[in-house]
mmCIF file of C-alpha atoms and ligand atoms in Angstrom:
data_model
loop_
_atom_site.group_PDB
_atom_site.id
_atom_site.type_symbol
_atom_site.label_atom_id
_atom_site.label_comp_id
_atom_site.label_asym_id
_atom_site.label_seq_id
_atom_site.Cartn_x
_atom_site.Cartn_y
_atom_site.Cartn_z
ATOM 1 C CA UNK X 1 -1.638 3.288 -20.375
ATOM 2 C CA UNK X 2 -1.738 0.193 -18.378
ATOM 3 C CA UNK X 3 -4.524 -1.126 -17.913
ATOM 4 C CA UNK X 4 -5.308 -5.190 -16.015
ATOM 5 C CA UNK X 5 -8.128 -7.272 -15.707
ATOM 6 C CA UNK X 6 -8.794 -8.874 -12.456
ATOM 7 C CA UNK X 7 -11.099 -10.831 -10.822
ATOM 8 C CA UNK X 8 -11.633 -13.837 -8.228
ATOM 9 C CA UNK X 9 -14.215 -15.685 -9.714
ATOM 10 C CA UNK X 10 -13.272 -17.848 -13.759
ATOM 11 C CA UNK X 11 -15.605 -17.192 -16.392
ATOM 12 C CA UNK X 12 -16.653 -13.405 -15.685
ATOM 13 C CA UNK X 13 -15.234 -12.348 -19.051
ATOM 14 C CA UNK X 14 -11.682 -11.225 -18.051
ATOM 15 C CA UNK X 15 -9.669 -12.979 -20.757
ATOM 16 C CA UNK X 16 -12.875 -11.528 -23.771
ATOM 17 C CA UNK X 17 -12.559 -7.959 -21.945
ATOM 18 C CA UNK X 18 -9.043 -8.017 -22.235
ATOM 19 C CA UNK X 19 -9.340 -8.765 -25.968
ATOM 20 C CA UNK X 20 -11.799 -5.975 -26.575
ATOM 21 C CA UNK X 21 -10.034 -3.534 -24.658
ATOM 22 C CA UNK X 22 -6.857 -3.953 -26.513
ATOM 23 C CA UNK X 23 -8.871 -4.172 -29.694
ATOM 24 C CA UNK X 24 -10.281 -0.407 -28.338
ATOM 25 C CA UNK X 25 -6.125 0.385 -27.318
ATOM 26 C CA UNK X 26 -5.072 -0.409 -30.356
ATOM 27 C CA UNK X 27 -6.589 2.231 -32.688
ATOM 28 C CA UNK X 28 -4.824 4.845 -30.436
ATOM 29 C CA UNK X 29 -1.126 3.084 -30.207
ATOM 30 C CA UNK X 30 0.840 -0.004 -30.242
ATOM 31 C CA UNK X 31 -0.636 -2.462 -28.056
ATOM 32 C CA UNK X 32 0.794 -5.239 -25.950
ATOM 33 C CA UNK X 33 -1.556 -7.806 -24.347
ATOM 34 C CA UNK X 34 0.333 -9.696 -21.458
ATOM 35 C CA UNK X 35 -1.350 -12.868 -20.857
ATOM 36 C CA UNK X 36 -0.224 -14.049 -17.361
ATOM 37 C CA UNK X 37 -3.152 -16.473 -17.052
ATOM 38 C CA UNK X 38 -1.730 -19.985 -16.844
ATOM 39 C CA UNK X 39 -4.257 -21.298 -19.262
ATOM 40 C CA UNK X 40 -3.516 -19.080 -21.723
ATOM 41 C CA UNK X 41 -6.733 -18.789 -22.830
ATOM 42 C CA UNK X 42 -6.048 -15.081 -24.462
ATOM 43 C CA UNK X 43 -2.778 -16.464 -26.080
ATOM 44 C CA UNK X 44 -5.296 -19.013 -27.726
ATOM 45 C CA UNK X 45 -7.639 -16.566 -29.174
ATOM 46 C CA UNK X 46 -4.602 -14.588 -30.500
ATOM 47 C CA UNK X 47 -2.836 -17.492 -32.002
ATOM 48 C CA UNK X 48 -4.357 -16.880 -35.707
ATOM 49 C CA UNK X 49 -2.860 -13.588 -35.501
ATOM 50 C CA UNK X 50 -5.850 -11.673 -37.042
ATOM 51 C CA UNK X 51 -6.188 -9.679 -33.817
ATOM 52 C CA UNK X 52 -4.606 -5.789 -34.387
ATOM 53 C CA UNK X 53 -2.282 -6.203 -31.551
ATOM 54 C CA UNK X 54 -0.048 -8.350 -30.122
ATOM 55 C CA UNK X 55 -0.269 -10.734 -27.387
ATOM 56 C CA UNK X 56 2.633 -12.565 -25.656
ATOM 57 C CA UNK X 57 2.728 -14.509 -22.252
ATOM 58 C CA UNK X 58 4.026 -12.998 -18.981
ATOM 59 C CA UNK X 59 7.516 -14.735 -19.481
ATOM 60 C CA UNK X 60 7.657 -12.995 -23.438
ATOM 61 C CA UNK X 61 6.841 -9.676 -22.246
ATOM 62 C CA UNK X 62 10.018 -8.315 -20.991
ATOM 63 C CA UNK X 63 11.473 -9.015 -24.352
ATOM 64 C CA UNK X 64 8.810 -7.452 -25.876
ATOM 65 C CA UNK X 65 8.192 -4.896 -24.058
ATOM 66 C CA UNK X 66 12.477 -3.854 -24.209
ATOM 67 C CA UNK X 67 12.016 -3.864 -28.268
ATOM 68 C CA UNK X 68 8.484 -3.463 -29.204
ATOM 69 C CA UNK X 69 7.595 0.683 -28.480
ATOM 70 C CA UNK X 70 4.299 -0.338 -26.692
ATOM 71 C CA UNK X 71 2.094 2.534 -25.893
ATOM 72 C CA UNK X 72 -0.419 0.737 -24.455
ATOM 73 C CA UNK X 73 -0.772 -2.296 -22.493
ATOM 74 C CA UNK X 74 -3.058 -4.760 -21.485
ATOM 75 C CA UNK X 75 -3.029 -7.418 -18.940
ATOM 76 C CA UNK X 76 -4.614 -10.574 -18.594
ATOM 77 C CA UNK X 77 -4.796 -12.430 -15.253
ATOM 78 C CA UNK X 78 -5.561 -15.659 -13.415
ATOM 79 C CA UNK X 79 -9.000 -15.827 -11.306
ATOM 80 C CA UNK X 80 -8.102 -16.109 -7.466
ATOM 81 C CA UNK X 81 -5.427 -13.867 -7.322
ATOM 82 C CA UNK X 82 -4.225 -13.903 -3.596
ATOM 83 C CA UNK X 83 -4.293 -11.245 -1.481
ATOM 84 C CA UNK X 84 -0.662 -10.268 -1.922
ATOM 85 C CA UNK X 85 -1.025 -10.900 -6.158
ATOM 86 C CA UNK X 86 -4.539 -8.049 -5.975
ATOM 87 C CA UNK X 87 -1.993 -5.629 -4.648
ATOM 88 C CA UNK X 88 0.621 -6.148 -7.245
ATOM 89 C CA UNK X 89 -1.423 -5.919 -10.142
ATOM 90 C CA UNK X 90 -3.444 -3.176 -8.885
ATOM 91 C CA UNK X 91 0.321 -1.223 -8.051
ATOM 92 C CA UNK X 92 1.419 -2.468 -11.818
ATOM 93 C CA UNK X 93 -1.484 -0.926 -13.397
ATOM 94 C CA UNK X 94 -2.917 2.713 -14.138
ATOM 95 C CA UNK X 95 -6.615 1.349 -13.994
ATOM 96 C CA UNK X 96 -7.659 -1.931 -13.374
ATOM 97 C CA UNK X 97 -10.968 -3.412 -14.496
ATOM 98 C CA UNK X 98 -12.971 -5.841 -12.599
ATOM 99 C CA UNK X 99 -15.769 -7.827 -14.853
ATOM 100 C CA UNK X 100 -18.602 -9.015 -12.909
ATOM 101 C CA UNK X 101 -21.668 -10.816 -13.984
ATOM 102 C CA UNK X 102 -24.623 -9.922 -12.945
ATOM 103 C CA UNK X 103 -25.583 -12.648 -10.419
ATOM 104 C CA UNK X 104 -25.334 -12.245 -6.585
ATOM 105 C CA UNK X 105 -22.539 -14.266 -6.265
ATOM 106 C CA UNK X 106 -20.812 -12.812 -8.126
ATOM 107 C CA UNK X 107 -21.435 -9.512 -7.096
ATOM 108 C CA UNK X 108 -20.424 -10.443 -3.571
ATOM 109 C CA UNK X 109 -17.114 -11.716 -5.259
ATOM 110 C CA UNK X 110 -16.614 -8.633 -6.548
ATOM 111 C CA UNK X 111 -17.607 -6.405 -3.773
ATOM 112 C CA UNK X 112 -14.882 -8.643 -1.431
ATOM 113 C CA UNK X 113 -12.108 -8.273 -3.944
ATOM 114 C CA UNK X 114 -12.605 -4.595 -4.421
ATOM 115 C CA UNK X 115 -12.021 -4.064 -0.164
ATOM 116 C CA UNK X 116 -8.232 -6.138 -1.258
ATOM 117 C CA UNK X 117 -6.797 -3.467 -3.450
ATOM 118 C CA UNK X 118 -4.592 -0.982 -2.074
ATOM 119 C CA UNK X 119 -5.662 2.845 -0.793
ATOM 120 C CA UNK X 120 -5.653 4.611 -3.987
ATOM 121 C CA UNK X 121 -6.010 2.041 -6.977
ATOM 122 C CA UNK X 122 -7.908 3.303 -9.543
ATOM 123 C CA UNK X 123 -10.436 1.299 -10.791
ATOM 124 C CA UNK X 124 -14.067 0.689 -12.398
ATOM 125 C CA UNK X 125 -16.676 -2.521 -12.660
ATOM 126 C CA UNK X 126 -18.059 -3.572 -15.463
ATOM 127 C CA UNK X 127 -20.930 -6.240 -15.065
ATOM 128 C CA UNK X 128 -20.800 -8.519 -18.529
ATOM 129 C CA UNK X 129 -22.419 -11.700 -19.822
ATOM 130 C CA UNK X 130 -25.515 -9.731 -19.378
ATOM 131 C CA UNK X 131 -29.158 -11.182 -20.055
ATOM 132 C CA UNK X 132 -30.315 -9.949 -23.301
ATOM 133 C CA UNK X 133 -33.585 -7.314 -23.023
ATOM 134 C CA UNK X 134 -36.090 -7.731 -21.294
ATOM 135 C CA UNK X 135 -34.452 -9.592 -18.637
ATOM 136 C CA UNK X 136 -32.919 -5.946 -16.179
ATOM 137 C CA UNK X 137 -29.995 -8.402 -14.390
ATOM 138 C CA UNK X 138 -27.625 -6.089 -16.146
ATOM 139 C CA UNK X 139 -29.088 -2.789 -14.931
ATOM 140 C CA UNK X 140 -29.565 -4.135 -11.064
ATOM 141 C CA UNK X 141 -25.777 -5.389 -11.103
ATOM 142 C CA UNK X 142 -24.914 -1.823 -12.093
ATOM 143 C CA UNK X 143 -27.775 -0.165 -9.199
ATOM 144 C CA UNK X 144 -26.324 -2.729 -6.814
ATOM 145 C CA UNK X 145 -22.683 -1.631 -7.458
ATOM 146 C CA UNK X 146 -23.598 1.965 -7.236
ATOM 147 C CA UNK X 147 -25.362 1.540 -4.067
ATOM 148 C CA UNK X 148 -21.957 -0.262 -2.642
ATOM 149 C CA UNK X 149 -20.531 2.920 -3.701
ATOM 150 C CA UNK X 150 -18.301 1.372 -6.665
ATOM 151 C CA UNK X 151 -17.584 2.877 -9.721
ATOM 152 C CA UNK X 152 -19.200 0.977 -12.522
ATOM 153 C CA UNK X 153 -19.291 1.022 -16.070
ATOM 154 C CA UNK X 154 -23.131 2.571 -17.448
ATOM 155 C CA UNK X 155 -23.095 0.043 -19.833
ATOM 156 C CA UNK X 156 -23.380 -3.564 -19.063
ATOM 157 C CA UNK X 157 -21.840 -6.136 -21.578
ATOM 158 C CA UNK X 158 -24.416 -7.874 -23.356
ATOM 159 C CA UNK X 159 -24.696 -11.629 -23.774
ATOM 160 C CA UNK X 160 -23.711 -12.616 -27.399
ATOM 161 C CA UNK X 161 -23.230 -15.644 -29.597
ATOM 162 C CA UNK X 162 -20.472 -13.573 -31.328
ATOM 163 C CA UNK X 163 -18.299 -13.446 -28.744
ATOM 164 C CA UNK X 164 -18.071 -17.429 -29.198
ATOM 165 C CA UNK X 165 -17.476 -17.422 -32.700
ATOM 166 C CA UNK X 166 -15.013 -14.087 -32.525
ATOM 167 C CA UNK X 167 -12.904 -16.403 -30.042
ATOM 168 C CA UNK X 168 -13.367 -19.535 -32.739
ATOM 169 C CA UNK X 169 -12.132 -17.511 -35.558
ATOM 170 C CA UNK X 170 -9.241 -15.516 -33.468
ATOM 171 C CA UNK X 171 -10.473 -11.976 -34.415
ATOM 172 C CA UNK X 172 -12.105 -9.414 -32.867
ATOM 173 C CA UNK X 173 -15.633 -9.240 -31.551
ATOM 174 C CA UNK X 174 -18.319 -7.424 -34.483
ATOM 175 C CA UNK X 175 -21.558 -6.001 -34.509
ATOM 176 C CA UNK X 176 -24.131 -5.491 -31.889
ATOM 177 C CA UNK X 177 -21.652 -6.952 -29.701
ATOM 178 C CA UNK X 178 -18.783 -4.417 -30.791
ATOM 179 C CA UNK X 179 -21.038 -1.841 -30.130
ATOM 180 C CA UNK X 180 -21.061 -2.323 -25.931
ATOM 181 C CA UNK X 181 -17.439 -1.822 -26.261
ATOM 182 C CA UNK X 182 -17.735 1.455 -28.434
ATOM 183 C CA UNK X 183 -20.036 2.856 -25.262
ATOM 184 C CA UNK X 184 -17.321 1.305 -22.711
ATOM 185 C CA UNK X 185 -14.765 3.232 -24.574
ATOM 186 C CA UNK X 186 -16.485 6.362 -24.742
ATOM 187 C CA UNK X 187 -16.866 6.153 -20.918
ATOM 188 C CA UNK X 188 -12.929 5.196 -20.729
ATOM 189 C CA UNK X 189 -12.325 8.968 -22.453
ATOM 190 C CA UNK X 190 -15.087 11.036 -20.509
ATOM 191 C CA UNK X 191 -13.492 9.938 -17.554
ATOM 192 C CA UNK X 192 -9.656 11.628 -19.420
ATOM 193 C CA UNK X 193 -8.606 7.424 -19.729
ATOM 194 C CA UNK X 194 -7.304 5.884 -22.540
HETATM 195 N N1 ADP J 1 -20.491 -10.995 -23.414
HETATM 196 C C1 ADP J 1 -20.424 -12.320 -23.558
HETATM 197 N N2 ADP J 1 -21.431 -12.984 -24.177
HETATM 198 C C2 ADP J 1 -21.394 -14.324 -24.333
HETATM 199 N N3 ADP J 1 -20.398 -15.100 -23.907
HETATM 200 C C3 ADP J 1 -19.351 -14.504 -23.285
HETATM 201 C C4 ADP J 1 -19.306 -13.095 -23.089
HETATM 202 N N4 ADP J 1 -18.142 -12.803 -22.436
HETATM 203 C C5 ADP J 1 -17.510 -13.972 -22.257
HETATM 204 N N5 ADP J 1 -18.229 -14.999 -22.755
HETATM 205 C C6 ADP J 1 -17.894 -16.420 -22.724
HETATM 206 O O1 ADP J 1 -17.840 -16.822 -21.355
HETATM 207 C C7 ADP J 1 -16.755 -17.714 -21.138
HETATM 208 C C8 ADP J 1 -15.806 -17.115 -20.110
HETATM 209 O O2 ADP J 1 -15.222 -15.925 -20.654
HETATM 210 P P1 ADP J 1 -13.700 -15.559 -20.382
HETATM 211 O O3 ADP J 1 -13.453 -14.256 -21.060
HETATM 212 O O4 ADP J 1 -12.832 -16.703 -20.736
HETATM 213 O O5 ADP J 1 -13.748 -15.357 -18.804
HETATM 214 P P2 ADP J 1 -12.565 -15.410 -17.721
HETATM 215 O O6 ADP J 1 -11.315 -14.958 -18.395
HETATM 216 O O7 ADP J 1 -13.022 -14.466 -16.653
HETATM 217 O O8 ADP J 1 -12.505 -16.820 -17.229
HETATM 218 C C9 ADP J 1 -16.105 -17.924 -22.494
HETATM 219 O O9 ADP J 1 -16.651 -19.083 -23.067
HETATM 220 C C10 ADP J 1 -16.521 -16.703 -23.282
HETATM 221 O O10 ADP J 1 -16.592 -16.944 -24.661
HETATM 222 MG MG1 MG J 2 -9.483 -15.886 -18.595
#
């Protein structure tokens, strides 16, 4: 399974989805994650080495990938992707994920990049960064989406110190926080993914 993050906007949680995801990846098979993101942000969270995959750059991963019997891979990529970049990674991927949070902007972002990918691609939104209870951002991103006719992650990813401290301490996220990617992952496997 292949599976990419993408997005136009920085800061939507691509680079700390792609972490959790492999984290999720990883208890099924060998994981890769590819970071082709020029500022190598997940290639900074990785570089204590307590995550249970491994994480190389986009110029490392042929070499890995020739030697390393990956099962699964993840892939890590730069906001503004241009129009002919959204094609390739959607074409290099078996599902591609597109983080959102849950502000119009955003959204609009989102909804934009999603009429870029090629007939066919499979993909799924997930809205992230999400205001903690009682504030509903999280649940209107997801109605909005819906409405647009998208398909979009039930669960929203919740707002969370941890995910600060996780990245400070290069390991993987815990706690309340894990538990939004537990849901995401049993989503991932109703839907015969991952
Ligand atoms: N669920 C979350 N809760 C709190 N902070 C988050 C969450 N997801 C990401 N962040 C923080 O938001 C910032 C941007 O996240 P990042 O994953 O680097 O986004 P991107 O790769 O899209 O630029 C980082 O500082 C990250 O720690
Ligand atoms: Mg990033």
């Amino acid at each position: 399974m292949i599976i990419s993050l993408i997005g136009w906007k920085g800061g939507i949680s691509k680079t700390t989805s792609a972490i959790c995801l492999a984290t999720l990846l990883a208890r099924q098979g060998k994981t890769l994650l590819i970071d082709s993101d020029p500022n190598r942000s997940a290639s900074l969270w990785a570089r204590k080495g307590k995550l249970p995959f491994t994480t190389c750059t986009d110029n490392e991963a042929a070499r890995e990938l020739m030697s390393g019997g990956y099962q699964h891979t993840v892939i890590d990529t730069p906001a503004r992707p241009g129009p002919d970049d959204v094609v390739a990674i959607a074409r290099g991927a078996d599902l591609l994920i597109l983080p959102t949070t849950p502000d119009p902007l955003a959204l609009s972002a989102l909804v934009q990049l999603t009429q870029e990918l090629p007939e066919g691609a499979n993909y799924r939104c997930l809205v992230t960064i999400s205001p903690p209870s009682p504030q509903t951002d999280g649940a209107e991103a997801i109605q909005a989406l819906k409405r647009h006719g998208l398909p979009v992650f039930e669960r929203a990813i919740r707002r969370r110190k941890e995910y600060i401290h996780a990245a400070n301490e290069g390991r993987t996220v815990r706690g309340i926080a894990w538990h939004d990617w537990e849901a995401v992952w049993r989503e991932l496997n109703d839907g015969k993914v991952g």
